[in-house]
């Protein structure tokens, strides 16, 4: 069994805002195994970045306990910083230095010799497709190039855990997909990765296990298959009838079919929600035929990470 890379117990963070207590994180407990790619998934303002900040020593928890790469971020933040690499949402590269110099300075700060820091920096820039940009000043890099340099800088000292806070926010689709491929390669090589994201497709593409968080609490965690089975809610069976079809009677019949949790209609379209697709599809088709309605199309949408996310966090708009 893999060793534990991260463990938190009842983690809380409360801020004071004008004398009012704001609870950003409310009792998050989680574990991450070594070599795992783990995602904190949630809408904006869910508490992901605050949790990220506590795990990476930048934010001190109000209460609770943590172990990160074998050390305590509160009692021994220096040791934790030695063992991890972290990439925040903001561009933190030194604009007065070149891409390579940003990596060299990080290496020298960590105790590498000038030669070793430069060699490691060139190795990483080459791997990330930035060898020809090593002497470019930071302000001349595109957003995607700067993000890759920050990840390379975080990897310079071969950290036990790589933390990424919203790693592809603001990047164009092509750059995002290319960055995903790099992260998948690193994970395949054994790199432990923890990332926060509000992109469902990013979590699906990169994460073996996911914790869904909202309003500072962890709503569910597990592998994608576990979440879809346990939290994904019902499958949706959609029947499209001929235009102008009257579905009032069919809707009432569908709601009474065993295994149907909910049914709704919109124009000539009937949607049935069920956990028993195999039993319900034939029954609802038979009900349509018995009502004298002609079915043009039938579609089944199984539970997905999207249905998990919406079932847990709701559909209301977020700021």
PDB file of C-alpha atoms in Angstrom:
ATOM      1  CA  UNK A   1       0.000   0.000   0.000  1.00  0.00           C
ATOM      2  CA  UNK A   2       1.300   3.449  -0.933  1.00  0.00           C
ATOM      3  CA  UNK A   3       2.526   5.748   1.809  1.00  0.00           C
ATOM      4  CA  UNK A   4       0.514   8.803   2.818  1.00  0.00           C
ATOM      5  CA  UNK A   5       1.734  12.020   1.173  1.00  0.00           C
ATOM      6  CA  UNK A   6      -0.856  14.334   2.748  1.00  0.00           C
ATOM      7  CA  UNK A   7      -3.227  13.911   5.672  1.00  0.00           C
ATOM      8  CA  UNK A   8      -5.480  16.574   7.172  1.00  0.00           C
ATOM      9  CA  UNK A   9      -7.862  16.248  10.089  1.00  0.00           C
ATOM     10  CA  UNK A  10     -10.764  18.639  10.744  1.00  0.00           C
ATOM     11  CA  UNK A  11      -9.026  21.586   9.083  1.00  0.00           C
ATOM     12  CA  UNK A  12     -10.621  24.993   9.684  1.00  0.00           C
ATOM     13  CA  UNK A  13      -9.800  28.534   8.578  1.00  0.00           C
ATOM     14  CA  UNK A  14     -11.758  31.569   9.734  1.00  0.00           C
ATOM     15  CA  UNK A  15     -10.978  35.113   8.624  1.00  0.00           C
ATOM     16  CA  UNK A  16     -12.082  38.344  10.226  1.00  0.00           C
ATOM     17  CA  UNK A  17     -13.704  40.758   7.787  1.00  0.00           C
ATOM     18  CA  UNK A  18     -14.689  44.044   9.361  1.00  0.00           C
ATOM     19  CA  UNK A  19     -15.304  42.348  12.685  1.00  0.00           C
ATOM     20  CA  UNK A  20     -17.343  39.588  11.037  1.00  0.00           C
ATOM     21  CA  UNK A  21     -16.075  36.009  11.084  1.00  0.00           C
ATOM     22  CA  UNK A  22     -15.837  34.470   7.612  1.00  0.00           C
ATOM     23  CA  UNK A  23     -15.470  30.681   7.646  1.00  0.00           C
ATOM     24  CA  UNK A  24     -13.481  29.856   4.510  1.00  0.00           C
ATOM     25  CA  UNK A  25     -12.752  26.214   5.409  1.00  0.00           C
ATOM     26  CA  UNK A  26     -14.974  24.225   7.746  1.00  0.00           C
ATOM     27  CA  UNK A  27     -13.528  20.924   8.843  1.00  0.00           C
ATOM     28  CA  UNK A  28     -11.838  19.380   5.808  1.00  0.00           C
ATOM     29  CA  UNK A  29     -10.287  15.942   6.372  1.00  0.00           C
ATOM     30  CA  UNK A  30      -8.532  14.202   3.496  1.00  0.00           C
ATOM     31  CA  UNK A  31      -5.674  11.919   2.583  1.00  0.00           C
ATOM     32  CA  UNK A  32      -3.518  11.753  -0.539  1.00  0.00           C
ATOM     33  CA  UNK A  33      -1.335   8.749  -1.355  1.00  0.00           C
ATOM     34  CA  UNK A  34       2.214   9.036  -2.668  1.00  0.00           C
ATOM     35  CA  UNK A  35       2.259   8.933  -6.458  1.00  0.00           C
ATOM     36  CA  UNK A  36      -1.388   9.962  -6.695  1.00  0.00           C
ATOM     37  CA  UNK A  37      -2.917  12.718  -8.778  1.00  0.00           C
ATOM     38  CA  UNK A  38      -5.519  14.284  -6.500  1.00  0.00           C
ATOM     39  CA  UNK A  39      -7.944  17.088  -7.269  1.00  0.00           C
ATOM     40  CA  UNK A  40      -9.857  19.584  -5.141  1.00  0.00           C
ATOM     41  CA  UNK A  41     -12.873  20.368  -7.321  1.00  0.00           C
ATOM     42  CA  UNK A  42     -15.367  23.085  -6.507  1.00  0.00           C
ATOM     43  CA  UNK A  43     -16.969  26.322  -7.701  1.00  0.00           C
ATOM     44  CA  UNK A  44     -15.372  29.716  -7.184  1.00  0.00           C
ATOM     45  CA  UNK A  45     -15.244  30.614  -3.497  1.00  0.00           C
ATOM     46  CA  UNK A  46     -15.541  27.000  -2.361  1.00  0.00           C
ATOM     47  CA  UNK A  47     -12.439  27.115  -0.141  1.00  0.00           C
ATOM     48  CA  UNK A  48     -10.066  25.341  -2.536  1.00  0.00           C
ATOM     49  CA  UNK A  49      -7.374  28.022  -2.618  1.00  0.00           C
ATOM     50  CA  UNK A  50      -7.524  28.519   1.152  1.00  0.00           C
ATOM     51  CA  UNK A  51      -6.973  24.788   1.630  1.00  0.00           C
ATOM     52  CA  UNK A  52      -4.146  24.963  -0.906  1.00  0.00           C
ATOM     53  CA  UNK A  53      -2.616  27.843   1.053  1.00  0.00           C
ATOM     54  CA  UNK A  54      -2.705  25.913   4.325  1.00  0.00           C
ATOM     55  CA  UNK A  55      -1.142  22.803   2.790  1.00  0.00           C
ATOM     56  CA  UNK A  56       1.667  24.872   1.260  1.00  0.00           C
ATOM     57  CA  UNK A  57       2.393  26.883   4.470  1.00  0.00           C
ATOM     58  CA  UNK A  58       1.136  30.235   3.104  1.00  0.00           C
ATOM     59  CA  UNK A  59      -2.014  30.240   5.264  1.00  0.00           C
ATOM     60  CA  UNK A  60      -2.093  29.288   8.928  1.00  0.00           C
ATOM     61  CA  UNK A  61      -5.138  27.213   9.894  1.00  0.00           C
ATOM     62  CA  UNK A  62      -7.452  28.330  12.686  1.00  0.00           C
ATOM     63  CA  UNK A  63      -7.656  24.741  13.929  1.00  0.00           C
ATOM     64  CA  UNK A  64      -7.072  21.171  12.818  1.00  0.00           C
ATOM     65  CA  UNK A  65      -3.946  19.214  11.944  1.00  0.00           C
ATOM     66  CA  UNK A  66      -1.912  18.491   8.800  1.00  0.00           C
ATOM     67  CA  UNK A  67       0.983  16.354   7.633  1.00  0.00           C
ATOM     68  CA  UNK A  68       2.474  17.207   4.260  1.00  0.00           C
ATOM     69  CA  UNK A  69       5.352  15.130   2.870  1.00  0.00           C
ATOM     70  CA  UNK A  70       5.993  13.868   6.391  1.00  0.00           C
ATOM     71  CA  UNK A  71       6.191  17.289   8.072  1.00  0.00           C
ATOM     72  CA  UNK A  72       3.828  19.689   9.829  1.00  0.00           C
ATOM     73  CA  UNK A  73       3.199  22.903   7.827  1.00  0.00           C
ATOM     74  CA  UNK A  74       2.478  24.844  11.028  1.00  0.00           C
ATOM     75  CA  UNK A  75       5.234  23.529  13.293  1.00  0.00           C
ATOM     76  CA  UNK A  76       7.894  23.129  10.605  1.00  0.00           C
ATOM     77  CA  UNK A  77       7.008  25.208   7.521  1.00  0.00           C
ATOM     78  CA  UNK A  78      10.630  25.399   6.345  1.00  0.00           C
ATOM     79  CA  UNK A  79      10.888  21.621   6.093  1.00  0.00           C
ATOM     80  CA  UNK A  80       7.588  21.415   4.215  1.00  0.00           C
ATOM     81  CA  UNK A  81       8.785  24.050   1.743  1.00  0.00           C
ATOM     82  CA  UNK A  82      11.932  21.987   1.115  1.00  0.00           C
ATOM     83  CA  UNK A  83       9.840  18.951   0.222  1.00  0.00           C
ATOM     84  CA  UNK A  84       7.151  20.470  -2.012  1.00  0.00           C
ATOM     85  CA  UNK A  85       6.802  22.580  -5.130  1.00  0.00           C
ATOM     86  CA  UNK A  86       3.887  24.987  -5.462  1.00  0.00           C
ATOM     87  CA  UNK A  87       2.428  26.967  -8.354  1.00  0.00           C
ATOM     88  CA  UNK A  88      -0.143  29.619  -7.447  1.00  0.00           C
ATOM     89  CA  UNK A  89      -2.726  31.281  -9.670  1.00  0.00           C
ATOM     90  CA  UNK A  90      -0.670  34.467  -9.919  1.00  0.00           C
ATOM     91  CA  UNK A  91       2.435  34.853 -12.064  1.00  0.00           C
ATOM     92  CA  UNK A  92       5.200  34.964  -9.449  1.00  0.00           C
ATOM     93  CA  UNK A  93       8.165  34.920 -11.833  1.00  0.00           C
ATOM     94  CA  UNK A  94      10.784  37.656 -11.370  1.00  0.00           C
ATOM     95  CA  UNK A  95      10.221  40.018 -14.298  1.00  0.00           C
ATOM     96  CA  UNK A  96      13.804  41.290 -14.060  1.00  0.00           C
ATOM     97  CA  UNK A  97      15.190  37.842 -14.890  1.00  0.00           C
ATOM     98  CA  UNK A  98      15.113  35.508 -17.877  1.00  0.00           C
ATOM     99  CA  UNK A  99      13.210  32.223 -17.826  1.00  0.00           C
ATOM    100  CA  UNK A 100      16.403  30.279 -17.118  1.00  0.00           C
ATOM    101  CA  UNK A 101      17.583  32.741 -14.458  1.00  0.00           C
ATOM    102  CA  UNK A 102      14.274  32.298 -12.611  1.00  0.00           C
ATOM    103  CA  UNK A 103      15.012  28.590 -12.365  1.00  0.00           C
ATOM    104  CA  UNK A 104      18.690  29.087 -11.541  1.00  0.00           C
ATOM    105  CA  UNK A 105      17.926  31.422  -8.649  1.00  0.00           C
ATOM    106  CA  UNK A 106      15.442  28.926  -7.202  1.00  0.00           C
ATOM    107  CA  UNK A 107      18.083  26.209  -7.402  1.00  0.00           C
ATOM    108  CA  UNK A 108      20.773  28.346  -5.776  1.00  0.00           C
ATOM    109  CA  UNK A 109      18.341  29.322  -3.009  1.00  0.00           C
ATOM    110  CA  UNK A 110      17.728  25.601  -2.393  1.00  0.00           C
ATOM    111  CA  UNK A 111      21.461  24.951  -2.054  1.00  0.00           C
ATOM    112  CA  UNK A 112      22.443  23.745  -5.529  1.00  0.00           C
ATOM    113  CA  UNK A 113      25.719  24.864  -7.052  1.00  0.00           C
ATOM    114  CA  UNK A 114      25.587  27.358  -9.923  1.00  0.00           C
ATOM    115  CA  UNK A 115      26.468  24.640 -12.424  1.00  0.00           C
ATOM    116  CA  UNK A 116      23.893  22.173 -11.053  1.00  0.00           C
ATOM    117  CA  UNK A 117      21.145  24.812 -10.924  1.00  0.00           C
ATOM    118  CA  UNK A 118      21.789  25.910 -14.504  1.00  0.00           C
ATOM    119  CA  UNK A 119      21.934  22.312 -15.783  1.00  0.00           C
ATOM    120  CA  UNK A 120      18.700  21.382 -14.015  1.00  0.00           C
ATOM    121  CA  UNK A 121      17.034  24.557 -15.283  1.00  0.00           C
ATOM    122  CA  UNK A 122      17.993  23.833 -18.893  1.00  0.00           C
ATOM    123  CA  UNK A 123      16.846  20.225 -18.535  1.00  0.00           C
ATOM    124  CA  UNK A 124      13.385  21.300 -17.372  1.00  0.00           C
ATOM    125  CA  UNK A 125      12.974  24.086 -19.922  1.00  0.00           C
ATOM    126  CA  UNK A 126      13.874  21.639 -22.681  1.00  0.00           C
ATOM    127  CA  UNK A 127      11.370  19.126 -21.391  1.00  0.00           C
ATOM    128  CA  UNK A 128       8.624  21.746 -21.264  1.00  0.00           C
ATOM    129  CA  UNK A 129       9.324  22.842 -24.823  1.00  0.00           C
ATOM    130  CA  UNK A 130      10.921  26.127 -23.746  1.00  0.00           C
ATOM    131  CA  UNK A 131      14.574  25.528 -24.580  1.00  0.00           C
ATOM    132  CA  UNK A 132      14.495  28.260 -27.210  1.00  0.00           C
ATOM    133  CA  UNK A 133      12.969  30.702 -24.685  1.00  0.00           C
ATOM    134  CA  UNK A 134      15.486  30.187 -21.896  1.00  0.00           C
ATOM    135  CA  UNK A 135      17.071  33.617 -22.423  1.00  0.00           C
ATOM    136  CA  UNK A 136      13.734  35.441 -22.894  1.00  0.00           C
ATOM    137  CA  UNK A 137      12.724  37.994 -20.282  1.00  0.00           C
ATOM    138  CA  UNK A 138       9.604  36.972 -18.383  1.00  0.00           C
ATOM    139  CA  UNK A 139       7.499  39.849 -19.730  1.00  0.00           C
ATOM    140  CA  UNK A 140       8.068  38.527 -23.255  1.00  0.00           C
ATOM    141  CA  UNK A 141       6.577  35.110 -22.477  1.00  0.00           C
ATOM    142  CA  UNK A 142       2.984  34.206 -23.322  1.00  0.00           C
ATOM    143  CA  UNK A 143       0.630  33.187 -20.521  1.00  0.00           C
ATOM    144  CA  UNK A 144       1.059  29.523 -21.340  1.00  0.00           C
ATOM    145  CA  UNK A 145       4.851  29.811 -21.510  1.00  0.00           C
ATOM    146  CA  UNK A 146       4.980  31.626 -18.167  1.00  0.00           C
ATOM    147  CA  UNK A 147       2.812  28.924 -16.580  1.00  0.00           C
ATOM    148  CA  UNK A 148       5.163  26.217 -17.850  1.00  0.00           C
ATOM    149  CA  UNK A 149       8.175  28.115 -16.478  1.00  0.00           C
ATOM    150  CA  UNK A 150       6.487  28.340 -13.061  1.00  0.00           C
ATOM    151  CA  UNK A 151       5.814  24.600 -13.052  1.00  0.00           C
ATOM    152  CA  UNK A 152       9.409  23.935 -14.148  1.00  0.00           C
ATOM    153  CA  UNK A 153      10.631  26.174 -11.334  1.00  0.00           C
ATOM    154  CA  UNK A 154       8.481  24.270  -8.830  1.00  0.00           C
ATOM    155  CA  UNK A 155       9.982  20.977 -10.045  1.00  0.00           C
ATOM    156  CA  UNK A 156      13.574  22.158  -9.961  1.00  0.00           C
ATOM    157  CA  UNK A 157      14.381  20.586  -6.592  1.00  0.00           C
ATOM    158  CA  UNK A 158      12.515  17.351  -7.394  1.00  0.00           C
ATOM    159  CA  UNK A 159       9.745  17.889  -4.823  1.00  0.00           C
ATOM    160  CA  UNK A 160       7.890  15.023  -3.190  1.00  0.00           C
ATOM    161  CA  UNK A 161       4.572  16.773  -3.960  1.00  0.00           C
ATOM    162  CA  UNK A 162       3.699  19.239  -6.709  1.00  0.00           C
ATOM    163  CA  UNK A 163       0.845  21.612  -5.793  1.00  0.00           C
ATOM    164  CA  UNK A 164      -1.007  23.448  -8.567  1.00  0.00           C
ATOM    165  CA  UNK A 165      -3.687  26.052  -7.839  1.00  0.00           C
ATOM    166  CA  UNK A 166      -6.011  26.417 -10.862  1.00  0.00           C
ATOM    167  CA  UNK A 167      -3.103  25.550 -13.198  1.00  0.00           C
ATOM    168  CA  UNK A 168      -4.817  26.339 -16.510  1.00  0.00           C
ATOM    169  CA  UNK A 169      -7.076  29.232 -15.544  1.00  0.00           C
ATOM    170  CA  UNK A 170      -7.015  31.842 -18.302  1.00  0.00           C
ATOM    171  CA  UNK A 171      -5.122  29.681 -20.795  1.00  0.00           C
ATOM    172  CA  UNK A 172      -6.364  29.014 -24.313  1.00  0.00           C
ATOM    173  CA  UNK A 173      -7.713  25.493 -25.082  1.00  0.00           C
ATOM    174  CA  UNK A 174      -4.632  24.351 -27.030  1.00  0.00           C
ATOM    175  CA  UNK A 175      -2.240  25.433 -24.270  1.00  0.00           C
ATOM    176  CA  UNK A 176      -4.475  23.829 -21.649  1.00  0.00           C
ATOM    177  CA  UNK A 177      -4.490  20.456 -23.416  1.00  0.00           C
ATOM    178  CA  UNK A 178      -0.704  20.553 -23.918  1.00  0.00           C
ATOM    179  CA  UNK A 179      -0.191  21.336 -20.235  1.00  0.00           C
ATOM    180  CA  UNK A 180      -2.471  18.456 -19.277  1.00  0.00           C
ATOM    181  CA  UNK A 181      -0.280  16.137 -21.326  1.00  0.00           C
ATOM    182  CA  UNK A 182       2.844  17.314 -19.482  1.00  0.00           C
ATOM    183  CA  UNK A 183       1.174  16.767 -16.111  1.00  0.00           C
ATOM    184  CA  UNK A 184      -0.002  13.295 -17.134  1.00  0.00           C
ATOM    185  CA  UNK A 185       3.558  12.409 -18.134  1.00  0.00           C
ATOM    186  CA  UNK A 186       4.902  13.552 -14.770  1.00  0.00           C
ATOM    187  CA  UNK A 187       2.248  11.604 -12.910  1.00  0.00           C
ATOM    188  CA  UNK A 188       3.037   8.472 -14.951  1.00  0.00           C
ATOM    189  CA  UNK A 189       6.620   8.829 -13.751  1.00  0.00           C
ATOM    190  CA  UNK A 190       5.465   8.764 -10.120  1.00  0.00           C
ATOM    191  CA  UNK A 191       5.099  12.457  -9.302  1.00  0.00           C
ATOM    192  CA  UNK A 192       2.511  13.156  -6.586  1.00  0.00           C
ATOM    193  CA  UNK A 193       0.277  15.976  -7.821  1.00  0.00           C
ATOM    194  CA  UNK A 194      -2.390  17.945  -5.959  1.00  0.00           C
ATOM    195  CA  UNK A 195      -4.376  20.501  -7.903  1.00  0.00           C
ATOM    196  CA  UNK A 196      -7.356  22.746  -7.358  1.00  0.00           C
ATOM    197  CA  UNK A 197      -9.708  23.389 -10.229  1.00  0.00           C
ATOM    198  CA  UNK A 198     -13.243  24.404 -11.094  1.00  0.00           C
ATOM    199  CA  UNK A 199     -12.967  22.876 -14.567  1.00  0.00           C
ATOM    200  CA  UNK A 200     -14.784  19.534 -14.691  1.00  0.00           C
ATOM    201  CA  UNK A 201     -12.904  18.429 -17.795  1.00  0.00           C
ATOM    202  CA  UNK A 202      -9.584  19.204 -16.093  1.00  0.00           C
ATOM    203  CA  UNK A 203     -10.445  17.056 -13.089  1.00  0.00           C
ATOM    204  CA  UNK A 204     -11.592  14.244 -15.404  1.00  0.00           C
ATOM    205  CA  UNK A 205      -8.406  14.468 -17.477  1.00  0.00           C
ATOM    206  CA  UNK A 206      -5.886  14.591 -14.627  1.00  0.00           C
ATOM    207  CA  UNK A 207      -7.201  13.267 -11.323  1.00  0.00           C
ATOM    208  CA  UNK A 208      -7.342   9.692 -10.060  1.00  0.00           C
ATOM    209  CA  UNK A 209      -9.223  10.784  -6.967  1.00  0.00           C
ATOM    210  CA  UNK A 210     -11.280  13.900  -6.412  1.00  0.00           C
ATOM    211  CA  UNK A 211     -12.642  15.748  -3.397  1.00  0.00           C
ATOM    212  CA  UNK A 212     -15.643  17.962  -4.164  1.00  0.00           C
ATOM    213  CA  UNK A 213     -15.667  21.011  -1.894  1.00  0.00           C
ATOM    214  CA  UNK A 214     -18.133  23.861  -1.507  1.00  0.00           C
ATOM    215  CA  UNK A 215     -18.740  26.519   1.141  1.00  0.00           C
ATOM    216  CA  UNK A 216     -15.597  25.363   2.911  1.00  0.00           C
ATOM    217  CA  UNK A 217     -16.705  21.764   3.428  1.00  0.00           C
ATOM    218  CA  UNK A 218     -15.801  18.527   1.689  1.00  0.00           C
ATOM    219  CA  UNK A 219     -19.010  17.126   0.215  1.00  0.00           C
ATOM    220  CA  UNK A 220     -17.616  13.873  -1.200  1.00  0.00           C
ATOM    221  CA  UNK A 221     -14.365  12.222  -2.196  1.00  0.00           C
ATOM    222  CA  UNK A 222     -13.258   9.148  -4.081  1.00  0.00           C
ATOM    223  CA  UNK A 223     -12.263   7.917  -7.508  1.00  0.00           C
ATOM    224  CA  UNK A 224     -14.260   9.189 -10.458  1.00  0.00           C
ATOM    225  CA  UNK A 225     -16.097   5.863 -10.759  1.00  0.00           C
ATOM    226  CA  UNK A 226     -16.875   5.835  -7.034  1.00  0.00           C
ATOM    227  CA  UNK A 227     -18.270   9.356  -7.158  1.00  0.00           C
ATOM    228  CA  UNK A 228     -20.391   8.630 -10.220  1.00  0.00           C
ATOM    229  CA  UNK A 229     -21.817   5.507  -8.589  1.00  0.00           C
ATOM    230  CA  UNK A 230     -22.342   6.999  -5.145  1.00  0.00           C
ATOM    231  CA  UNK A 231     -23.112  10.664  -5.794  1.00  0.00           C
ATOM    232  CA  UNK A 232     -23.883  10.986  -9.496  1.00  0.00           C
ATOM    233  CA  UNK A 233     -27.615  10.784  -9.086  1.00  0.00           C
ATOM    234  CA  UNK A 234     -29.883   9.359 -11.730  1.00  0.00           C
ATOM    235  CA  UNK A 235     -29.328   8.659 -15.384  1.00  0.00           C
ATOM    236  CA  UNK A 236     -31.473  10.761 -17.718  1.00  0.00           C
ATOM    237  CA  UNK A 237     -33.577   9.045 -20.388  1.00  0.00           C
ATOM    238  CA  UNK A 238     -34.736  11.486 -23.086  1.00  0.00           C
ATOM    239  CA  UNK A 239     -37.525  10.647 -25.532  1.00  0.00           C
ATOM    240  CA  UNK A 240     -38.127  13.010 -28.458  1.00  0.00           C
ATOM    241  CA  UNK A 241     -41.583  12.719 -30.026  1.00  0.00           C
ATOM    242  CA  UNK A 242     -43.069  14.188 -33.202  1.00  0.00           C
ATOM    243  CA  UNK A 243     -43.480  17.989 -33.084  1.00  0.00           C
ATOM    244  CA  UNK A 244     -46.757  19.021 -31.499  1.00  0.00           C
ATOM    245  CA  UNK A 245     -47.153  15.835 -29.475  1.00  0.00           C
ATOM    246  CA  UNK A 246     -49.223  16.319 -26.307  1.00  0.00           C
ATOM    247  CA  UNK A 247     -47.339  14.756 -23.394  1.00  0.00           C
ATOM    248  CA  UNK A 248     -49.553  15.594 -20.398  1.00  0.00           C
ATOM    249  CA  UNK A 249     -50.973  12.069 -20.092  1.00  0.00           C
ATOM    250  CA  UNK A 250     -47.612  10.418 -20.833  1.00  0.00           C
ATOM    251  CA  UNK A 251     -45.921  12.547 -18.188  1.00  0.00           C
ATOM    252  CA  UNK A 252     -48.321  11.296 -15.523  1.00  0.00           C
ATOM    253  CA  UNK A 253     -47.830   7.697 -16.627  1.00  0.00           C
ATOM    254  CA  UNK A 254     -44.028   8.039 -16.646  1.00  0.00           C
ATOM    255  CA  UNK A 255     -44.013   9.392 -13.106  1.00  0.00           C
ATOM    256  CA  UNK A 256     -45.726   6.190 -11.924  1.00  0.00           C
ATOM    257  CA  UNK A 257     -43.284   3.760 -13.581  1.00  0.00           C
ATOM    258  CA  UNK A 258     -41.295   1.808 -10.943  1.00  0.00           C
ATOM    259  CA  UNK A 259     -37.707   3.077 -10.790  1.00  0.00           C
ATOM    260  CA  UNK A 260     -38.532   6.589 -12.027  1.00  0.00           C
ATOM    261  CA  UNK A 261     -37.567   9.258  -9.507  1.00  0.00           C
ATOM    262  CA  UNK A 262     -38.719  12.240 -11.570  1.00  0.00           C
ATOM    263  CA  UNK A 263     -40.140  13.018 -15.003  1.00  0.00           C
ATOM    264  CA  UNK A 264     -40.517  16.309 -16.866  1.00  0.00           C
ATOM    265  CA  UNK A 265     -41.602  17.424 -20.298  1.00  0.00           C
ATOM    266  CA  UNK A 266     -40.650  20.289 -22.569  1.00  0.00           C
ATOM    267  CA  UNK A 267     -42.589  20.578 -25.802  1.00  0.00           C
ATOM    268  CA  UNK A 268     -42.468  17.167 -27.455  1.00  0.00           C
ATOM    269  CA  UNK A 269     -39.515  16.001 -25.315  1.00  0.00           C
ATOM    270  CA  UNK A 270     -39.898  13.793 -22.246  1.00  0.00           C
ATOM    271  CA  UNK A 271     -37.061  13.433 -19.725  1.00  0.00           C
ATOM    272  CA  UNK A 272     -37.133  10.651 -17.175  1.00  0.00           C
ATOM    273  CA  UNK A 273     -34.662  10.369 -14.272  1.00  0.00           C
ATOM    274  CA  UNK A 274     -33.884   6.883 -13.020  1.00  0.00           C
ATOM    275  CA  UNK A 275     -31.344   4.627 -11.385  1.00  0.00           C
ATOM    276  CA  UNK A 276     -32.707   1.640 -13.330  1.00  0.00           C
ATOM    277  CA  UNK A 277     -32.074   2.413 -17.001  1.00  0.00           C
ATOM    278  CA  UNK A 278     -32.514  -1.166 -18.208  1.00  0.00           C
ATOM    279  CA  UNK A 279     -35.939  -1.491 -16.595  1.00  0.00           C
ATOM    280  CA  UNK A 280     -37.262   1.992 -17.257  1.00  0.00           C
ATOM    281  CA  UNK A 281     -36.374   2.480 -20.953  1.00  0.00           C
ATOM    282  CA  UNK A 282     -38.621  -0.343 -22.230  1.00  0.00           C
ATOM    283  CA  UNK A 283     -41.425   0.736 -19.883  1.00  0.00           C
ATOM    284  CA  UNK A 284     -41.413   4.391 -20.957  1.00  0.00           C
ATOM    285  CA  UNK A 285     -41.204   3.433 -24.638  1.00  0.00           C
ATOM    286  CA  UNK A 286     -44.209   1.158 -24.152  1.00  0.00           C
ATOM    287  CA  UNK A 287     -46.070   4.001 -22.422  1.00  0.00           C
ATOM    288  CA  UNK A 288     -45.394   6.291 -25.408  1.00  0.00           C
ATOM    289  CA  UNK A 289     -46.669   3.694 -27.871  1.00  0.00           C
ATOM    290  CA  UNK A 290     -49.742   2.970 -25.720  1.00  0.00           C
ATOM    291  CA  UNK A 291     -50.499   6.707 -25.769  1.00  0.00           C
ATOM    292  CA  UNK A 292     -50.346   6.706 -29.561  1.00  0.00           C
ATOM    293  CA  UNK A 293     -47.203   8.833 -29.669  1.00  0.00           C
ATOM    294  CA  UNK A 294     -44.430   8.256 -32.212  1.00  0.00           C
ATOM    295  CA  UNK A 295     -40.888   8.351 -30.753  1.00  0.00           C
ATOM    296  CA  UNK A 296     -38.289   9.952 -33.005  1.00  0.00           C
ATOM    297  CA  UNK A 297     -35.251   9.501 -30.760  1.00  0.00           C
ATOM    298  CA  UNK A 298     -34.198   7.950 -27.461  1.00  0.00           C
ATOM    299  CA  UNK A 299     -31.036   8.961 -25.626  1.00  0.00           C
ATOM    300  CA  UNK A 300     -29.573   7.868 -22.288  1.00  0.00           C
ATOM    301  CA  UNK A 301     -27.108  10.004 -20.373  1.00  0.00           C
ATOM    302  CA  UNK A 302     -25.360   8.073 -17.632  1.00  0.00           C
ATOM    303  CA  UNK A 303     -24.128   9.756 -14.430  1.00  0.00           C
ATOM    304  CA  UNK A 304     -20.983  11.795 -15.134  1.00  0.00           C
ATOM    305  CA  UNK A 305     -18.621  13.996 -13.180  1.00  0.00           C
ATOM    306  CA  UNK A 306     -20.860  16.882 -14.240  1.00  0.00           C
ATOM    307  CA  UNK A 307     -23.928  15.261 -12.698  1.00  0.00           C
ATOM    308  CA  UNK A 308     -21.904  14.525  -9.551  1.00  0.00           C
ATOM    309  CA  UNK A 309     -20.790  18.149  -9.341  1.00  0.00           C
ATOM    310  CA  UNK A 310     -24.264  19.586  -9.900  1.00  0.00           C
ATOM    311  CA  UNK A 311     -25.909  17.103  -7.552  1.00  0.00           C
ATOM    312  CA  UNK A 312     -23.520  18.098  -4.774  1.00  0.00           C
ATOM    313  CA  UNK A 313     -23.094  21.845  -5.322  1.00  0.00           C
ATOM    314  CA  UNK A 314     -26.389  22.820  -6.977  1.00  0.00           C
ATOM    315  CA  UNK A 315     -27.105  24.836 -10.101  1.00  0.00           C
ATOM    316  CA  UNK A 316     -27.322  28.370  -8.753  1.00  0.00           C
ATOM    317  CA  UNK A 317     -25.121  31.068 -10.259  1.00  0.00           C
ATOM    318  CA  UNK A 318     -21.862  31.863  -8.446  1.00  0.00           C
ATOM    319  CA  UNK A 319     -19.932  35.114  -8.345  1.00  0.00           C
TER     320      UNK A 319
END
